[in-house]
Amino acid sequence: DKWGPTGTQMMHIADASKDPDQKSVILQVLFERMKDQPHNWRKVYKALTVIEFCAANATRRFVEDLRDNTDRIDACTVFSFIEPETGKDQGLNVREKAKKVLELLGNDAKLTEARDKAKVNRERFHDNKQTGFTVGDAGAS
């Protein structure tokens, strides 16, 4: 699958992190995906995308577990895969995402800002679902 997880799918994962058993399964799957073979670089990238989303949207305990395992994320900063057909360095995408996730997890101010912004977005989305209006509906004729 060339497409990443949807926001709804990632929100379900973040919500599931509230359950200790589910949290353990989620972390196990994400960490396993990050160890996947280089030709499966998309799976590694998607795992990092979910981790980034969960850092902003999941429980604090989940975030602490991510912080306790940054060595696993750090391993992705040297990920390497060159697409045989095109010669394109697909590993670059993984390396850059890993660096971005590590920067987020390692910086309290950035993490707090991301979590605050995510909370506002969740509340805004929830309000829009309650009223039936979306942002594009305002002022429409």
Coordinates of C-alpha atoms in Angstrom, one line a residue:
D1 CA 0.0 0.0 0.0
K2 CA 1.6 3.2 -1.1
W3 CA -0.7 5.4 1.0
G4 CA -0.1 6.1 4.6
P5 CA -2.6 5.7 7.4
T6 CA -5.5 8.1 7.5
G7 CA -6.0 10.6 10.3
T8 CA -9.0 8.6 11.5
Q9 CA -7.0 5.4 11.6
M10 CA -4.2 7.1 13.5
M11 CA -6.7 8.6 15.9
H12 CA -8.1 5.1 16.6
I13 CA -4.6 4.0 17.4
A14 CA -4.0 7.0 19.7
D15 CA -7.3 6.4 21.5
A16 CA -6.5 2.7 21.9
S17 CA -3.3 3.7 23.8
K18 CA -5.5 4.4 26.8
D19 CA -5.9 0.6 27.3
P20 CA -2.6 -0.9 28.8
D21 CA -3.0 -4.1 26.8
Q22 CA -3.7 -2.3 23.6
K23 CA -0.8 0.1 24.3
S24 CA 1.6 -2.8 24.5
V25 CA 0.4 -4.3 21.3
I26 CA 0.6 -1.0 19.5
L27 CA 4.2 -0.3 20.6
Q28 CA 5.2 -3.9 19.8
V29 CA 3.8 -3.6 16.2
L30 CA 5.3 -0.2 15.6
F31 CA 8.8 -1.3 16.9
E32 CA 8.6 -4.4 14.7
R33 CA 7.7 -2.4 11.7
M34 CA 10.7 -0.2 12.2
K35 CA 12.9 -3.2 11.9
D36 CA 11.4 -4.3 8.6
Q37 CA 13.6 -5.1 5.6
P38 CA 14.8 -2.1 3.6
H39 CA 12.7 -3.0 0.5
N40 CA 9.7 -2.5 2.9
W41 CA 10.7 1.1 3.6
R42 CA 7.1 2.3 3.3
K43 CA 6.2 0.2 6.4
V44 CA 9.0 1.7 8.3
Y45 CA 8.0 5.2 7.2
K46 CA 4.4 4.6 8.1
A47 CA 5.4 3.3 11.6
L48 CA 7.3 6.6 12.1
T49 CA 4.3 8.6 10.9
V50 CA 2.0 6.8 13.4
I51 CA 4.6 7.4 16.2
E52 CA 4.8 11.1 15.3
F53 CA 1.0 11.4 15.4
C54 CA 0.7 9.5 18.7
A55 CA 3.3 11.7 20.3
A56 CA 0.9 14.5 19.8
N57 CA -2.4 12.6 20.4
A58 CA -1.9 9.5 22.5
T59 CA -1.7 9.3 26.3
R60 CA 1.2 10.7 28.2
R61 CA 2.2 7.2 29.3
F62 CA 2.4 6.1 25.6
V63 CA 4.6 9.1 24.9
E64 CA 6.8 8.2 27.9
D65 CA 7.1 4.7 26.5
L66 CA 8.2 6.2 23.1
R67 CA 10.8 8.3 24.9
D68 CA 12.1 5.2 26.7
N69 CA 12.6 3.6 23.3
T70 CA 14.2 6.4 21.2
D71 CA 17.1 4.0 20.5
R72 CA 14.7 2.1 18.2
I73 CA 13.8 5.3 16.4
D74 CA 17.4 6.4 16.3
A75 CA 18.3 3.2 14.4
C76 CA 16.1 4.5 11.5
T77 CA 18.3 7.6 11.1
V78 CA 20.8 5.4 9.2
F79 CA 18.1 3.5 7.2
S80 CA 19.2 2.8 3.7
F81 CA 17.3 1.7 0.6
I82 CA 18.0 2.7 -3.0
E83 CA 15.1 1.9 -5.4
P84 CA 16.6 -0.5 -7.9
E85 CA 14.5 0.6 -10.8
T86 CA 14.9 4.4 -10.4
G87 CA 18.1 4.7 -8.3
K88 CA 16.0 7.0 -5.9
D89 CA 17.2 7.0 -2.3
Q90 CA 13.9 6.0 -0.5
G91 CA 15.9 5.6 2.7
L92 CA 16.1 9.4 2.8
N93 CA 12.4 9.6 3.6
V94 CA 12.8 7.3 6.5
R95 CA 15.9 9.0 7.9
E96 CA 14.3 12.4 7.8
K97 CA 11.1 11.3 9.4
A98 CA 13.1 9.5 12.2
K99 CA 15.1 12.7 12.8
K100 CA 11.9 14.7 13.0
V101 CA 10.3 12.3 15.4
L102 CA 13.4 12.2 17.6
E103 CA 13.5 16.0 17.7
L104 CA 9.8 16.1 18.8
L105 CA 10.3 13.5 21.5
G106 CA 13.5 15.0 22.7
N107 CA 12.2 18.6 23.0
D108 CA 9.7 19.2 25.8
A109 CA 8.6 22.6 24.4
K110 CA 8.0 21.2 20.9
L111 CA 6.2 18.2 22.3
T112 CA 3.9 20.4 24.4
E113 CA 3.3 22.7 21.5
A114 CA 2.4 19.7 19.3
R115 CA 0.1 18.2 21.9
D116 CA -1.6 21.5 22.6
K117 CA -2.2 22.0 18.8
A118 CA -3.5 18.5 18.4
K119 CA -5.9 19.0 21.3
V120 CA -7.3 22.2 19.7
N121 CA -7.7 20.4 16.4
R122 CA -9.5 17.4 18.1
E123 CA -11.9 19.8 19.9
R124 CA -12.5 21.7 16.7
F125 CA -13.2 18.5 14.8
H126 CA -15.5 17.3 17.6
D127 CA -17.4 20.6 17.5
N128 CA -17.8 20.4 13.7
K129 CA -19.1 16.9 14.0
Q130 CA -21.7 18.0 16.6
T131 CA -23.0 20.9 14.5
G132 CA -22.8 19.2 11.2
F133 CA -20.8 22.1 9.7
T134 CA -17.3 21.8 8.3
V135 CA -14.8 24.6 7.9
G136 CA -15.7 24.8 4.2
D137 CA -19.4 25.4 5.0
A138 CA -18.8 28.8 6.6
G139 CA -20.1 31.5 4.3
A140 CA -21.1 29.2 1.5
S141 CA -24.1 30.3 -0.5

